[in-house]
Short mmCIF file of C-alpha atoms in Angstrom, two decimals:
data_model
loop_
_atom_site.label_atom_id
_atom_site.label_comp_id
_atom_site.label_asym_id
_atom_site.label_seq_id
_atom_site.Cartn_x
_atom_site.Cartn_y
_atom_site.Cartn_z
CA MET A 831 28.95 -16.13 16.29
CA ILE A 832 29.48 -13.20 14.18
CA GLY A 833 31.94 -11.38 16.41
CA LEU A 834 29.66 -8.85 18.23
CA GLU A 835 29.88 -10.88 21.73
CA CYS A 836 31.24 -7.28 23.10
CA LEU A 837 27.27 -5.99 22.55
CA VAL A 838 26.51 -8.53 24.87
CA LYS A 839 28.29 -7.43 28.10
CA ASP A 840 26.86 -5.60 31.13
CA LYS A 841 23.46 -6.54 30.04
CA TYR A 842 23.44 -5.37 26.36
CA GLU A 843 24.27 -1.63 27.95
CA LYS A 844 26.00 -0.67 24.53
CA ILE A 845 22.92 -0.97 22.75
CA GLY A 846 20.50 -0.21 25.47
CA ASN A 847 18.59 -2.70 27.61
CA HIS A 848 15.42 -0.45 28.41
CA VAL A 849 12.73 -0.78 25.82
CA LEU A 850 9.93 1.80 25.52
CA SER A 851 6.78 0.91 23.37
CA PRO A 852 5.90 3.50 20.79
CA GLY A 853 4.10 6.43 22.53
CA GLU A 854 5.70 5.94 25.80
CA ALA A 855 7.23 9.28 27.12
CA VAL A 856 11.17 9.48 26.81
CA GLY A 857 12.93 10.85 29.78
CA LYS A 858 11.83 13.81 31.48
CA GLY A 859 11.08 15.28 28.02
CA LEU A 860 12.73 18.33 25.80
CA THR A 861 16.14 18.97 27.35
CA PRO A 862 17.01 22.53 27.69
CA GLU A 863 19.42 22.26 24.76
CA ALA A 864 16.99 20.63 22.38
CA ALA A 865 14.19 23.13 23.54
CA LYS A 866 16.27 26.01 22.76
CA ASP A 867 17.37 24.87 19.32
CA LEU A 868 13.51 23.73 18.35
CA GLY A 869 11.79 26.83 19.69
CA LEU A 870 9.91 24.66 22.39
CA PRO A 871 9.08 24.64 25.74
CA GLU A 872 11.47 22.78 27.99
CA GLY A 873 10.50 19.50 29.34
CA ILE A 874 7.40 19.03 26.73
CA ALA A 875 6.61 15.29 26.75
CA VAL A 876 9.18 13.35 23.89
CA ALA A 877 7.31 10.15 22.47
CA ALA A 878 8.89 7.09 21.50
CA SER A 879 8.61 7.09 18.01
CA LEU A 880 7.82 4.53 14.96
CA ILE A 881 9.12 3.85 11.44
CA ASP A 882 7.22 6.19 9.27
CA ALA A 883 4.97 3.72 7.37
CA HIS A 884 4.08 2.47 10.61
CA ALA A 885 3.05 5.78 12.02
CA GLY A 886 0.96 6.15 8.84
CA GLY A 887 -0.57 2.72 9.61
CA LEU A 888 -1.57 4.09 13.28
CA GLY A 889 -2.81 7.02 11.76
CA VAL A 890 -5.62 5.42 9.78
CA ILE A 891 -6.04 1.65 10.93
CA GLY A 892 -7.97 2.78 14.46
CA ALA A 893 -10.31 5.26 13.10
CA ASP A 894 -14.06 4.78 14.13
CA VAL A 895 -15.99 3.48 11.56
CA LYS A 896 -19.39 3.99 13.32
CA GLY A 897 -22.40 4.66 10.78
CA HIS A 898 -20.48 3.97 7.62
CA ASN A 899 -21.74 0.32 6.86
CA LEU A 900 -18.41 -1.35 6.70
CA PRO A 901 -17.89 -5.07 7.30
CA CYS A 902 -15.19 -3.97 10.06
CA GLU A 903 -17.60 -2.24 12.51
CA ASN A 904 -17.89 -4.13 15.58
CA GLN A 905 -15.15 -6.24 14.67
CA PRO A 906 -11.50 -6.22 15.91
CA ILE A 907 -8.83 -4.13 14.30
CA THR A 908 -7.28 -7.32 13.30
CA SER A 909 -10.09 -7.16 10.53
CA ARG A 910 -8.30 -4.12 8.84
CA VAL A 911 -5.41 -3.85 6.88
CA ALA A 912 -3.49 -0.17 6.49
CA MET A 913 -1.72 0.63 3.21
CA ILE A 914 0.25 3.71 2.77
CA CYS A 915 0.51 4.55 -0.90
CA GLY A 916 3.50 6.74 -2.64
CA THR A 917 6.67 6.14 -4.36
CA SER A 918 6.36 2.84 -2.97
CA SER A 919 3.36 0.94 -0.86
CA CYS A 920 3.20 -0.86 2.41
CA HIS A 921 0.09 -3.26 3.19
CA MET A 922 0.07 -3.70 7.09
CA GLY A 923 -2.01 -5.89 9.28
CA VAL A 924 -2.36 -6.49 12.81
CA SER A 925 -2.98 -10.04 14.75
CA GLU A 926 -3.38 -10.97 18.51
CA LYS A 927 -1.39 -14.42 17.81
CA PRO A 928 1.96 -14.36 15.83
CA ILE A 929 1.40 -15.27 12.29
CA PHE A 930 3.85 -16.10 10.13
CA VAL A 931 3.07 -15.34 6.64
CA PRO A 932 5.56 -16.31 3.29
CA GLY A 933 6.91 -13.40 1.92
CA VAL A 934 5.48 -10.88 4.09
CA TRP A 935 7.54 -9.23 6.84
CA GLY A 936 7.19 -10.06 10.56
CA PRO A 937 5.26 -10.81 12.77
CA TYR A 938 6.68 -8.12 15.27
CA PHE A 939 5.48 -7.60 18.52
CA SER A 940 4.21 -4.16 19.40
CA ALA A 941 6.02 -2.69 16.23
CA MET A 942 3.10 -0.93 15.32
CA VAL A 943 -0.23 -0.97 17.81
CA PRO A 944 0.81 -1.90 21.63
CA GLY A 945 -0.20 -5.72 22.52
CA LEU A 946 -0.52 -6.73 18.47
CA TRP A 947 1.89 -8.46 15.80
CA LEU A 948 2.61 -6.74 12.92
CA ASN A 949 2.98 -7.96 9.55
CA GLU A 950 4.09 -6.02 6.72
CA GLY A 951 3.67 -6.51 3.15
CA GLY A 952 4.97 -4.30 0.55
CA GLN A 953 5.49 -3.42 -3.22
CA SER A 954 8.78 -2.17 -4.29
CA ALA A 955 7.55 0.48 -7.09
CA THR A 956 3.73 1.66 -7.26
CA GLY A 957 3.49 5.49 -7.52
CA LYS A 958 7.18 5.27 -9.12
CA LEU A 959 6.09 2.83 -11.51
CA ILE A 960 3.14 4.70 -12.32
CA ASP A 961 5.07 7.88 -13.06
CA HIS A 962 8.00 5.57 -15.18
CA VAL A 963 5.54 4.10 -17.56
CA VAL A 964 3.45 7.31 -18.15
CA ARG A 965 6.46 9.52 -18.60
CA GLY A 966 8.42 7.15 -20.58
CA HIS A 967 5.22 7.09 -22.85
CA VAL A 968 5.80 8.95 -26.73
CA ALA A 969 2.45 10.43 -26.10
CA PHE A 970 3.73 11.93 -23.02
CA PRO A 971 4.40 15.66 -24.21
CA GLU A 972 1.03 15.93 -25.87
CA LEU A 973 -0.71 14.70 -22.27
CA GLN A 974 1.67 17.32 -20.46
CA SER A 975 0.21 20.23 -22.92
CA LYS A 976 -3.49 19.15 -23.12
CA ALA A 977 -3.07 18.91 -18.78
CA ALA A 978 -1.80 22.12 -18.35
CA ALA A 979 -4.49 23.86 -20.91
CA SER A 980 -6.78 22.51 -18.79
CA ALA A 981 -5.35 23.25 -15.53
CA HIS A 982 -5.58 20.02 -14.30
CA SER A 983 -2.71 17.48 -13.19
CA ILE A 984 -1.71 15.00 -15.83
CA TYR A 985 -3.38 12.13 -13.86
CA THR A 986 -6.67 13.96 -13.43
CA TYR A 987 -6.76 14.29 -17.16
CA LEU A 988 -5.79 10.59 -17.83
CA ASN A 989 -8.63 9.79 -15.60
CA SER A 990 -11.13 12.03 -17.39
CA HIS A 991 -9.45 10.77 -20.91
CA LEU A 992 -10.21 7.36 -20.09
CA ASP A 993 -13.94 8.29 -19.13
CA LEU A 994 -14.17 9.57 -22.62
CA ILE A 995 -12.77 6.60 -24.50
CA LYS A 996 -14.91 3.82 -22.47
CA LYS A 997 -17.89 4.65 -24.25
CA SER A 998 -20.72 2.13 -22.81
CA LEU A 999 -18.13 -0.28 -21.21
CA PRO A 1000 -17.08 0.13 -17.45
CA VAL A 1001 -13.58 1.77 -17.58
CA GLY A 1002 -11.61 -1.14 -16.24
CA PHE A 1003 -12.68 -3.23 -18.80
CA LEU A 1004 -10.81 -1.16 -21.26
CA THR A 1005 -7.76 -3.65 -20.54
CA VAL A 1006 -9.54 -6.78 -21.25
CA ASP A 1007 -6.46 -7.74 -23.62
CA LEU A 1008 -3.48 -5.47 -22.19
CA HIS A 1009 -1.90 -6.84 -19.14
CA VAL A 1010 1.23 -5.88 -17.10
CA TRP A 1011 3.16 -7.70 -14.47
CA PRO A 1012 4.34 -4.79 -12.22
CA ASP A 1013 7.51 -5.89 -10.87
CA PHE A 1014 10.18 -3.49 -12.67
CA HIS A 1015 11.87 -3.03 -9.56
CA GLY A 1016 11.76 -6.87 -8.28
CA ASN A 1017 9.17 -8.16 -6.02
CA ARG A 1018 9.12 -7.70 -2.40
CA SER A 1019 5.72 -9.21 -1.30
CA PRO A 1020 4.74 -11.74 -1.45
CA LEU A 1021 7.03 -13.52 -3.87
CA THR A 1022 10.50 -11.78 -2.34
CA ASP A 1023 12.00 -12.29 -5.71
CA LEU A 1024 14.29 -9.12 -6.52
CA THR A 1025 14.97 -10.71 -9.73
CA LEU A 1026 11.45 -10.62 -11.43
CA LYS A 1027 10.96 -7.72 -13.79
CA GLY A 1028 8.29 -6.23 -15.35
CA MET A 1029 5.92 -7.59 -18.32
CA VAL A 1030 3.54 -5.77 -20.72
CA VAL A 1031 1.31 -8.27 -22.98
CA GLY A 1032 -0.62 -6.53 -25.64
CA LEU A 1033 1.28 -4.00 -27.46
CA THR A 1034 0.32 -2.40 -30.63
CA LEU A 1035 1.90 0.11 -33.13
CA SER A 1036 -0.73 3.13 -31.59
CA ARG A 1037 1.41 5.68 -30.21
CA GLY A 1038 -1.21 8.03 -29.48
CA LEU A 1039 -2.84 9.48 -25.88
CA ASP A 1040 -5.78 6.52 -26.10
CA GLU A 1041 -2.62 4.03 -25.78
CA LEU A 1042 -0.63 6.29 -22.93
CA ALA A 1043 -4.46 6.51 -20.97
CA LEU A 1044 -4.68 2.28 -21.33
CA ILE A 1045 -1.15 1.53 -20.15
CA TYR A 1046 -1.90 3.62 -17.60
CA LEU A 1047 -4.85 1.99 -16.26
CA ALA A 1048 -3.06 -1.66 -16.72
CA THR A 1049 -0.30 -0.55 -14.54
CA ILE A 1050 -2.73 1.02 -12.00
CA GLN A 1051 -4.71 -2.53 -12.33
CA ALA A 1052 -1.50 -4.60 -12.08
CA ILE A 1053 -0.66 -2.52 -8.74
CA ALA A 1054 -4.00 -3.40 -7.12
CA LEU A 1055 -3.93 -7.08 -8.35
CA GLY A 1056 -0.42 -7.28 -6.68
CA THR A 1057 -2.31 -5.89 -3.39
CA ARG A 1058 -4.75 -8.78 -3.80
CA HIS A 1059 -2.13 -11.11 -4.48
CA ILE A 1060 -0.50 -9.94 -0.44
CA LEU A 1061 -3.86 -10.19 0.94
CA GLU A 1062 -4.77 -13.69 0.01
CA THR A 1063 -1.13 -14.91 1.21
CA MET A 1064 -2.17 -12.78 4.40
CA GLN A 1065 -5.44 -14.65 4.53
CA ALA A 1066 -4.23 -18.16 3.36
CA ALA A 1067 -1.71 -17.95 6.59
CA GLY A 1068 -4.51 -17.05 8.93
CA HIS A 1069 -5.33 -13.35 8.74
CA ASP A 1070 -9.23 -12.28 8.56
CA ILE A 1071 -9.30 -9.10 6.33
CA ASN A 1072 -12.37 -7.38 5.20
CA THR A 1073 -11.42 -3.72 5.13
CA LEU A 1074 -8.64 -1.81 3.45
CA PHE A 1075 -7.33 1.58 4.79
CA LEU A 1076 -5.81 3.63 2.33
CA CYS A 1077 -3.42 6.75 2.93
CA GLY A 1078 -0.58 8.53 0.87
CA GLY A 1079 0.00 10.22 -2.22
CA LEU A 1080 -1.88 7.57 -4.55
CA SER A 1081 -5.09 7.55 -2.29
CA LYS A 1082 -5.67 10.81 -4.24
CA ASN A 1083 -6.13 9.11 -7.06
CA PRO A 1084 -9.88 8.09 -7.29
CA LEU A 1085 -9.28 5.53 -10.11
CA PHE A 1086 -6.55 4.07 -8.13
CA VAL A 1087 -8.96 3.93 -5.12
CA GLN A 1088 -11.41 2.70 -7.15
CA MET A 1089 -9.39 -0.61 -9.12
CA HIS A 1090 -8.17 -1.68 -5.17
CA ALA A 1091 -11.93 -1.83 -4.37
CA ASP A 1092 -12.89 -3.66 -7.15
CA ILE A 1093 -9.84 -5.98 -7.67
CA THR A 1094 -9.82 -7.09 -4.39
CA GLY A 1095 -13.64 -6.99 -3.73
CA LYS A 1096 -13.34 -5.22 -0.31
CA PRO A 1097 -14.49 -1.34 0.96
CA VAL A 1098 -11.58 0.90 0.95
CA VAL A 1099 -12.02 3.47 3.53
CA LEU A 1100 -9.90 7.01 2.87
CA SER A 1101 -8.55 9.12 5.52
CA LYS A 1102 -9.83 12.40 6.34
CA GLU A 1103 -5.88 13.59 6.40
CA VAL A 1104 -4.17 12.47 3.65
CA GLU A 1105 -0.89 12.58 5.58
CA SER A 1106 -1.77 10.08 7.96
CA VAL A 1107 1.98 9.63 8.86
CA LEU A 1108 1.77 13.06 10.50
CA VAL A 1109 -1.67 11.89 12.45
CA GLY A 1110 0.28 8.91 13.43
CA ALA A 1111 2.92 10.74 14.81
CA ALA A 1112 0.56 13.17 16.85
CA ILE A 1113 -0.81 9.92 18.49
CA LEU A 1114 2.10 9.40 19.71
CA GLY A 1115 2.93 12.64 20.79
CA ALA A 1116 -0.48 12.56 22.68
CA CYS A 1117 0.07 9.69 24.60
CA ALA A 1118 3.37 10.62 25.46
CA SER A 1119 1.82 14.04 26.78
CA GLY A 1120 -0.80 12.09 28.92
CA ASP A 1121 -3.68 13.29 26.89
CA PHE A 1122 -4.80 9.77 26.20
CA ALA A 1123 -4.20 6.66 28.51
CA SER A 1124 -3.51 4.52 25.30
CA ILE A 1125 -2.67 4.09 21.78
CA GLN A 1126 -5.93 2.66 21.14
CA GLU A 1127 -8.01 5.21 22.55
CA ALA A 1128 -6.11 7.93 20.90
CA MET A 1129 -6.55 6.18 17.53
CA ALA A 1130 -10.17 6.19 17.56
CA LYS A 1131 -10.40 9.68 18.47
CA MET A 1132 -7.63 11.03 16.46
CA GLY A 1133 -7.92 8.97 13.07
CA LYS A 1134 -10.98 10.34 11.20
CA ILE A 1135 -12.56 8.81 8.48
CA GLY A 1136 -12.66 11.15 4.99
CA ARG A 1137 -14.90 8.79 2.59
CA VAL A 1138 -15.41 5.25 2.08
CA VAL A 1139 -15.16 3.68 -1.67
CA GLN A 1140 -17.13 0.68 -2.07
CA PRO A 1141 -16.22 -2.19 -4.69
CA ASN A 1142 -18.50 -2.69 -7.97
CA HIS A 1143 -18.94 -6.28 -7.02
CA GLU A 1144 -20.97 -6.97 -10.57
CA HIS A 1145 -17.10 -6.75 -12.03
CA LYS A 1146 -15.83 -9.12 -10.03
CA ARG A 1147 -15.91 -12.07 -12.89
CA PHE A 1148 -13.86 -9.90 -15.11
CA TYR A 1149 -11.38 -8.46 -11.83
CA ASP A 1150 -11.14 -12.78 -11.25
CA LYS A 1151 -10.29 -13.36 -14.97
CA LYS A 1152 -7.61 -10.66 -15.18
CA TYR A 1153 -6.27 -12.04 -11.86
CA GLU A 1154 -6.00 -15.57 -13.53
CA VAL A 1155 -3.62 -14.00 -16.40
CA PHE A 1156 -1.62 -12.18 -13.62
CA LEU A 1157 -0.68 -15.00 -12.10
CA LYS A 1158 -0.02 -16.49 -15.51
CA LEU A 1159 2.63 -13.67 -16.33
CA VAL A 1160 4.96 -14.76 -13.39
CA GLU A 1161 4.32 -18.16 -14.15
CA HIS A 1162 5.39 -17.45 -17.50
CA GLN A 1163 8.28 -15.53 -16.73
CA ARG A 1164 9.90 -18.16 -14.37
CA GLU A 1165 9.43 -20.70 -17.34
CA TYR A 1166 11.11 -18.26 -19.69
CA ARG A 1167 14.18 -17.81 -16.98
CA SER A 1168 14.43 -21.65 -16.67
CA ILE A 1169 14.24 -22.16 -20.66
CA MET A 1170 17.41 -19.32 -20.74
CA ASN A 1171 19.16 -21.05 -17.73
CA SER A 1172 19.27 -24.16 -19.64
CA LEU A 1173 22.01 -22.85 -22.07
#
C-alpha cells in the first residue's frame, strides 16, 4: 500500500525472516574480526539483544522476592511493573494474554520476557523536569552554594531542607495548596497528547530556598501522580498490579521513591544494582552462553533486591485528594484550550 512491496519479495529476505527471541544465541558467536576489535575471545556467545529500557525491566522484574513480605510473592510476574526512571520514565508490565491499554504502547509478544505480552507506559520528562524546575528557580545559586558547603548533592540538600521546614507535618503534606501538572514536554501515557503543557497552581511572591524546596517536592509528587494515572489505566484495561520495581538514576532519590510508594499505595522494590539495564544485558548473555536454560531462570538468579519501601497508608486520604486535583488540572487545561480555540 505504501510502495515498499520490494520488501515482501523472496519471503522478506531483504529485512530478514529468521526471528530470534531475546537471549537466543546469534550465529556462531563473535567473528574473528569483531573479537580482535573488542579484545574478546573468538566465538564467545552473542545474544539477541533488547531495547535499553526493556533490558532494564528484565534486570529487575523477575527478582526472587521471598522473605520480603511483598504482595507479589507467590504471584505470577504479571503482578509487577518495572519502572526505569531517568531523564524520562518507562512503566513496563507483562501479561499472559494481550491487553490493549488506551494510551499505553503494546501489547508486544515476547518483546521483553519471552512468552509474555509487554505493555509500556511512559512519561516524556521526569528527571529532566525536576532538573528544569530546580535549576530555573531564582534561589538555585543559593542552593548550589549551600549544598557544596555541606558536601552534598543539591537533591540530598533539598530533601534535608524539606525535613527542616515540615515541622510536625509529614513532608508530603507541605504541598496542600501547591499543585503541578508535569507535562512540560507533552503527555506520552495515558493521554497521548503532545500538545499538553505543564501547569503550576499555588505560586506566591516568595523567592527563597523554602519555595524552591516546595516546588521541587510538588514536581516529584506530580510525576508520582502521573505514574498512578498510568497504573490505574493499565488496571482498568485488565492488568492486576500490586508491586513496583524501580531502577535508574531517580531510584537513588529516597524522596522520589517514597512519594511513588505513598501516592500509588504500592510497595516499591529497589534493585541491588542500580544499573539494571546492564543486569538485563548480562541476563541475555548468560542465556546465550548456556549458563541458564531460560530468561525466567536467569532473572530470578541474577536480579537481586536491594531495599523495599512500603507506602504510608495513613497518608492515603491526602494523596487521594491530590490525585483528584491532579486530574482536574488537565481537565481545566483542556477547557482553557477550548475557550481560546473558539475565537
